[in-house]
Structures are given as structure tokens and as C-alpha cells.
Amino acid sequence: MSDSPDKAYQVLARKYRPQTFADLIGQEAMVRTLKNAFAADRIAHAFVMTGVRGVGKTTTARIIAKGLNCIGPDGQGGPTTEPCGQCDPCRAIAEGRHVDVMEMDAASRTGVGDIREIIDSVHYRAASARYKIYIIDEVHMLSNNAFNALLKTLEEPPAHVKFIFATTEIRKVPVTVLSRCQRFDLKRIEPEVMMAHLTRVAEAEGARLAPDALALITRAAEGSVRDAMSLMDQAIAHGAGETSAAQVRAMLGLADRGRVLDLFDLVVTGDAAGALSEIAAQYADGADPVAILRDLAEITHWLSVIKIAPASADDPTTPPTNGRGAATWRTVCRCASSPASGRC
């Protein structure tokens, strides 16, 4: 018998989705600005959130929507940057069922007709909330005519209406729209912050992942929290116990880092035959040739960085200083940071 909907498994990216500004990681500048705006009652009528995938654009839009409409546990509260999560508006918005908070995916609703529905409805007050809020995801997908139709309403909306846009392609949004919005650029999450967050989530889930495994997941996520959470979700299932770096590499289709370092050593010493043999061996073991080349390019990049700024070698996502290939890595790091200090 299958689980009931209430007990169905929820992926980590949804289970640990931030519900308040305090839960957001890596976006301190935006959070500070919004908190000050709420405190001073200088809340803009339109916001646009931009950034790469999975850094919290839509999540931030929902938190703003909750903050604007939160009434507190006693029903007497006003707009706040710390929504209670207990009142009816907070719960309804979190569950995506609030009648006055409308989310629209511009990727599937791109035309003037879709925008006309918004224009026609903004004149009616919110049914039960303080504000009527329109969240438009992937707003850059709207057609030019749709953008033009929205301009007048966006410039002078009724006092009870707020617009929140989210996009990964800010350059595709007309400047006439951007000039009418308060813009926030959400940045990629720093590796240290990401690894700390993944560690907390793993502990909360009772999962065991090796630090090297978390470093691999962080590097593969490229600053996206959603990608990192999805990869960790998969890694936990893949490991079925304590997940090692080797298991994560196999899951991601990456070549063994130690072997890549050995290959790099063969390349820089001019051993063409040995390098070709090592590539063939890695390919036979299931490594993706593109991933091997990407790792080699990344090692070359890191050595260039370390040569300019030796402290960069302390980055938590760089290769570990023990295990296979460690001697090669320590040697190339030392040579990069101090070329005259020894034999390179």
C-alpha cells in the first residue's frame, strides 16, 4: 500500500526551502535592504529578482509575499520581515493556495492575453489579504507586446497591488520594465557557506557524508543551493549509509581526482605516451572524457590562481591533501606559489 499524500517523501530542496529571511543563506545584502525598507515603511510596489538557477529568487518572492500579508499569531500584526508562519495568510501562501497571491509562469504564459488578465484584475481589492501580489517567474519569457501592455499598470499600480518578478536572464527584460522595479541581484552561494548549509541539512536528516563528498557536491552545484540539495539527496540514496567521495564521483560521472592529478603530472612532464595510456584507462573505467578535460582545465586554472594568490589553496572545494594524487597536488601547489623554492 502506498504512502498517503501527507506522508509522501519530500525532496530536500523542498523540505528545507527557506520560510523566512533568516533562513536565506548567502544573500545578506538583499536581506538587509528589505529589512530596512520594511522597517521604514518604504516598500516598493515592484521587485525584480535576478540570479542563476537555484539561489532563491522565487523563494524570496514568496517570503516577501508572506511578510507583506502576515497578520501575526494574534491577528493584529502588520507587514514584517519576520513572518510568523502560523497565521492563515502565512500558511496559505506557503502552501501555494492563497487566492490573493498569484504565481504565473511566464515561460508558458507569454502573451498579451495572459497579461490582460492581470491588468483587468488589479483594480479589485484583495479578497482576504492586505495586498494582492503577482509573482511572475521567468519574466524575461514574456513577449514584447506583453511587456508593453504591462508598463502602465506597473508604473502606477493601485496601492493594494505588489508585483514581484524573477528571472535568470535579466538582460532580456526591457529597461522600461527594470526602471519601474526595485532590482535585487542574488549571488551564487560561496563554497564555505554552501558546505556549512549542506552539513546542517545532512545532520538534520541523520545522513553521513564525508567532507570530501560534500566538497564535490558543492563544486558540482556551482553556487546553486537547489542543485546542491538535489545532488545531496541523490548522494544519500546512492551511499545507503556513509557516502564517500568515491561514491559521489561515480554518481556524478567524474574521474577519480587522484588519477586526474596523475594525468596532469604526465602532461606537464611531457610524457605523451603515459598520458594517453592514463586517459584510455580512465575511459575504460567509466570516466567521461569531457569531465576529465574539465578537471584538467580546472586544475590549470587553480594553479594560475594559487601562483597569484597562494592563500587560494585553502579553498574547501580544492583537492584534499591526502590520498591518491596528493603528492602531485602538494608539489604543483608549492611550485605555483614559490617557483624558485625547489624542483618543479
XYZ file of C-alpha atoms in Angstrom:
344
model
C 0.000 0.000 0.000
C 1.474 3.376 -0.988
C 2.024 6.221 1.477
C -0.714 8.780 1.910
C -0.114 12.226 0.401
C 0.592 13.636 3.891
C 3.377 11.097 4.462
C 4.856 11.119 0.962
C 8.588 11.737 0.783
C 9.552 15.336 0.100
C 12.849 16.083 -1.615
C 15.402 18.023 0.425
C 15.212 21.103 -1.816
C 11.524 21.486 -0.914
C 11.685 20.217 2.658
C 14.358 22.746 3.626
C 13.144 25.623 1.487
C 13.635 28.884 3.437
C 10.451 30.190 5.031
C 11.848 33.441 6.456
C 14.652 35.860 5.590
C 16.662 34.386 8.468
C 16.669 31.041 6.618
C 18.124 32.521 3.420
C 21.851 31.903 3.026
C 24.393 33.968 1.151
C 22.097 36.933 0.357
C 22.872 39.248 3.260
C 22.849 42.491 1.227
C 19.371 41.879 -0.158
C 18.001 40.803 3.213
C 19.419 43.911 4.900
C 17.891 46.208 2.274
C 14.474 44.593 2.542
C 14.522 44.672 6.340
C 15.354 48.371 6.307
C 12.630 49.049 3.714
C 10.001 47.244 5.806
C 11.136 48.986 8.987
C 10.961 52.426 7.346
C 7.684 51.626 5.546
C 9.378 52.275 2.203
C 8.213 49.107 0.448
C 8.405 49.327 -3.343
C 5.413 48.399 -5.477
C 7.502 46.157 -7.772
C 10.577 43.989 -7.288
C 12.698 42.026 -9.732
C 14.909 39.187 -8.511
C 17.692 38.021 -10.780
C 20.430 35.428 -10.479
C 21.456 31.975 -11.602
C 19.226 28.977 -11.043
C 18.563 27.802 -7.527
C 19.767 30.784 -5.479
C 16.372 31.739 -4.035
C 14.573 34.086 -6.438
C 11.100 32.545 -6.224
C 11.659 31.632 -2.581
C 12.443 35.280 -1.789
C 9.317 36.360 -3.674
C 7.178 34.077 -1.505
C 8.843 35.285 1.696
C 8.134 38.895 0.677
C 4.530 37.935 -0.045
C 4.214 36.363 3.406
C 5.850 39.346 5.067
C 3.506 41.797 3.373
C 0.371 39.846 4.312
C 1.332 38.360 7.698
C -1.105 39.280 10.485
C 0.750 37.520 13.308
C -0.488 34.741 15.605
C -2.885 37.181 17.289
C -4.239 38.541 14.006
C -3.102 42.100 14.782
C 0.315 42.233 13.096
C 1.420 44.386 10.173
C 3.943 43.965 7.359
C 7.089 42.349 8.687
C 10.352 40.771 7.544
C 9.775 38.006 10.072
C 6.503 36.345 9.029
C 5.128 34.172 11.809
C 4.339 31.166 9.620
C 1.321 30.439 11.846
C -1.407 32.821 10.697
C -3.799 31.862 7.904
C -2.154 34.086 5.230
C 1.327 32.698 6.009
C 0.176 29.085 5.866
C -1.883 29.612 2.711
C 0.991 31.352 0.883
C 3.483 28.673 1.969
C 1.131 26.008 0.597
C 0.530 27.930 -2.638
C -3.220 28.245 -2.163
C -3.749 31.891 -1.194
C -6.293 33.486 -3.506
C -4.610 36.912 -3.360
C -1.075 35.714 -4.124
C -0.974 34.654 -7.737
C 2.045 32.925 -9.261
C 2.402 32.897 -13.024
C 4.995 31.065 -15.082
C 5.897 33.390 -17.933
C 7.580 30.527 -19.774
C 4.180 29.003 -20.508
C 2.046 32.170 -20.466
C 3.856 34.635 -22.672
C 1.161 36.581 -24.488
C -0.781 39.795 -24.148
C -3.915 37.851 -23.222
C -2.234 36.479 -20.107
C -1.105 39.955 -19.043
C -4.547 41.382 -19.807
C -5.977 39.076 -17.121
C -3.641 40.705 -14.608
C -4.434 44.238 -15.812
C -8.164 43.588 -15.515
C -7.893 42.120 -12.010
C -5.605 44.653 -10.322
C -8.444 47.123 -9.857
C -10.266 44.768 -7.478
C -9.102 44.757 -3.893
C -7.649 41.670 -2.265
C -10.278 39.187 -1.144
C -8.789 38.428 2.278
C -5.194 39.647 2.417
C -3.634 43.061 2.960
C -2.069 43.108 -0.512
C -2.795 41.433 -3.820
C 0.549 40.098 -5.031
C 1.534 38.910 -8.504
C 4.635 36.727 -8.718
C 5.797 36.243 -12.315
C 8.555 33.659 -12.695
C 10.920 33.686 -15.697
C 9.541 37.099 -16.595
C 12.054 37.508 -19.433
C 9.988 34.984 -21.428
C 7.115 37.444 -21.881
C 6.674 38.766 -25.396
C 7.465 42.391 -26.231
C 3.785 43.137 -26.612
C 3.076 41.609 -23.209
C 5.763 43.788 -21.610
C 4.351 46.884 -23.298
C 0.853 46.048 -22.094
C 2.126 45.775 -18.518
C 4.075 49.057 -18.431
C 1.320 51.477 -17.411
C -0.036 49.234 -14.666
C 3.498 48.515 -13.442
C 4.291 52.222 -13.214
C 1.176 53.248 -11.291
C -0.441 50.186 -9.718
C -3.205 50.527 -7.117
C -1.955 50.830 -3.539
C -3.099 47.290 -2.696
C -1.063 45.645 -5.502
C 2.565 44.456 -5.499
C 4.499 42.856 -8.360
C 7.445 40.511 -7.842
C 9.360 39.266 -10.890
C 12.011 36.561 -11.047
C 14.386 35.924 -13.932
C 17.648 34.234 -14.811
C 18.078 36.414 -17.914
C 17.923 39.994 -16.694
C 19.352 41.342 -19.983
C 16.237 40.142 -21.799
C 13.951 42.245 -19.620
C 13.259 45.655 -21.233
C 14.872 48.598 -19.482
C 11.452 50.264 -19.353
C 10.334 47.452 -17.039
C 13.525 47.433 -14.952
C 13.280 51.180 -14.366
C 9.896 50.640 -12.707
C 11.164 47.949 -10.309
C 13.472 47.658 -7.347
C 16.154 45.234 -8.505
C 17.988 42.640 -6.410
C 20.845 40.567 -7.811
C 21.071 37.295 -5.917
C 24.619 35.991 -5.953
C 25.980 32.470 -6.129
C 26.485 30.879 -2.734
C 30.106 30.808 -1.568
C 31.623 27.302 -1.140
C 32.176 27.696 2.614
C 28.582 28.823 3.170
C 27.233 26.047 0.951
C 29.215 23.314 2.696
C 28.100 24.545 6.119
C 24.479 24.514 4.953
C 24.771 21.006 3.487
C 26.372 19.800 6.714
C 23.446 21.148 8.758
C 20.900 19.531 6.463
C 22.763 16.197 6.492
C 22.825 16.245 10.300
C 19.115 17.047 10.419
C 18.437 14.101 8.095
C 20.695 11.777 10.071
C 22.820 11.207 6.962
C 26.572 10.763 6.936
C 28.588 12.281 4.101
C 32.346 12.578 4.043
C 33.678 16.162 3.904
C 35.310 15.335 0.554
C 31.925 14.201 -0.747
C 30.318 17.485 0.341
C 33.140 19.383 -1.380
C 32.431 17.530 -4.633
C 28.713 18.282 -4.381
C 29.439 21.943 -3.657
C 31.750 22.199 -6.646
C 29.261 20.485 -8.964
C 26.401 22.756 -7.794
C 28.251 25.879 -8.980
C 26.705 28.120 -6.331
C 23.129 26.843 -6.703
C 21.501 25.728 -3.446
C 18.794 23.777 -5.237
C 21.352 21.893 -7.325
C 23.403 21.130 -4.215
C 20.377 19.870 -2.300
C 19.239 17.704 -5.214
C 22.716 16.229 -5.603
C 22.979 15.539 -1.869
C 19.556 13.913 -1.929
C 20.810 11.605 -4.666
C 24.131 11.019 -2.891
C 22.409 9.951 0.331
C 20.382 7.380 -1.590
C 23.456 6.300 -3.567
C 25.573 5.798 -0.450
C 22.954 3.956 1.607
C 24.897 4.720 4.793
C 28.006 6.864 4.876
C 28.533 8.435 1.470
C 32.157 8.694 0.386
C 33.806 10.972 -2.145
C 34.402 7.970 -4.419
C 30.663 7.226 -4.472
C 29.831 10.846 -5.274
C 32.392 10.832 -8.087
C 30.820 7.691 -9.505
C 27.371 9.239 -9.198
C 28.461 12.430 -10.970
C 30.443 10.560 -13.624
C 33.664 12.283 -12.581
C 37.127 10.847 -12.953
C 38.998 9.996 -9.766
C 40.696 13.219 -8.658
C 43.919 11.411 -7.779
C 44.108 9.883 -11.246
C 43.406 13.263 -12.854
C 46.294 14.723 -10.884
C 48.497 11.840 -12.051
C 47.389 12.582 -15.610
C 48.180 16.257 -15.131
C 51.648 15.308 -13.893
C 52.203 13.188 -17.024
C 51.080 16.050 -19.253
C 53.286 18.732 -17.680
C 56.331 16.423 -17.725
C 55.823 15.745 -21.445
C 55.082 12.010 -21.149
C 52.650 11.830 -24.085
C 52.549 8.042 -24.195
C 51.877 7.792 -20.474
C 49.182 10.488 -20.627
C 47.351 8.755 -23.493
C 47.571 5.437 -21.652
C 46.156 7.008 -18.462
C 43.288 8.650 -20.376
C 42.467 5.325 -22.026
C 42.497 3.600 -18.634
C 40.184 6.207 -17.087
C 37.821 5.996 -20.043
C 37.743 2.197 -19.703
C 36.820 2.642 -16.008
C 33.806 4.741 -16.989
C 35.081 8.328 -16.704
C 33.601 10.888 -19.080
C 36.345 12.333 -21.345
C 34.702 15.753 -21.193
C 34.766 15.599 -17.387
C 38.461 14.659 -17.477
C 39.281 17.637 -19.685
C 37.182 19.907 -17.484
C 39.060 18.709 -14.389
C 42.416 19.265 -16.110
C 41.358 22.779 -17.094
C 40.172 23.431 -13.547
C 43.490 22.256 -12.062
C 45.357 24.525 -14.503
C 43.115 27.419 -13.514
C 43.657 26.803 -9.807
C 47.404 26.676 -10.231
C 47.282 30.027 -12.010
C 45.203 31.454 -9.165
C 47.486 29.993 -6.485
C 50.516 31.444 -8.239
C 48.985 34.913 -7.922
C 47.302 34.405 -4.524
C 48.780 31.476 -2.540
C 46.039 31.739 0.093
C 43.579 30.431 -2.524
C 44.948 26.932 -1.880
C 42.851 26.907 1.321
C 39.567 26.824 -0.637
C 37.483 23.911 0.775
C 36.482 22.664 -2.674
C 40.056 22.151 -3.878
C 41.530 18.637 -3.833
C 42.350 17.149 -0.412
C 45.917 16.964 0.817
C 45.826 13.245 1.424
C 45.066 10.155 -0.603
C 45.946 9.265 -4.160
C 47.430 12.127 -6.180
C 48.039 14.228 -3.057
C 51.803 14.308 -3.570
C 51.324 15.655 -7.081
C 48.862 18.278 -5.844
C 51.098 19.433 -2.995
C 54.060 19.631 -5.367
C 52.270 21.672 -8.022
C 50.760 23.981 -5.367
C 54.180 24.569 -3.836
C 55.753 25.179 -7.234
C 52.953 27.510 -8.267
C 53.170 29.607 -5.120
C 57.012 29.593 -4.897
C 58.530 28.661 -8.274
C 62.065 29.281 -7.041
C 61.722 27.264 -3.838
C 62.570 23.847 -5.287
C 62.495 21.482 -8.192
C 59.288 21.870 -10.209
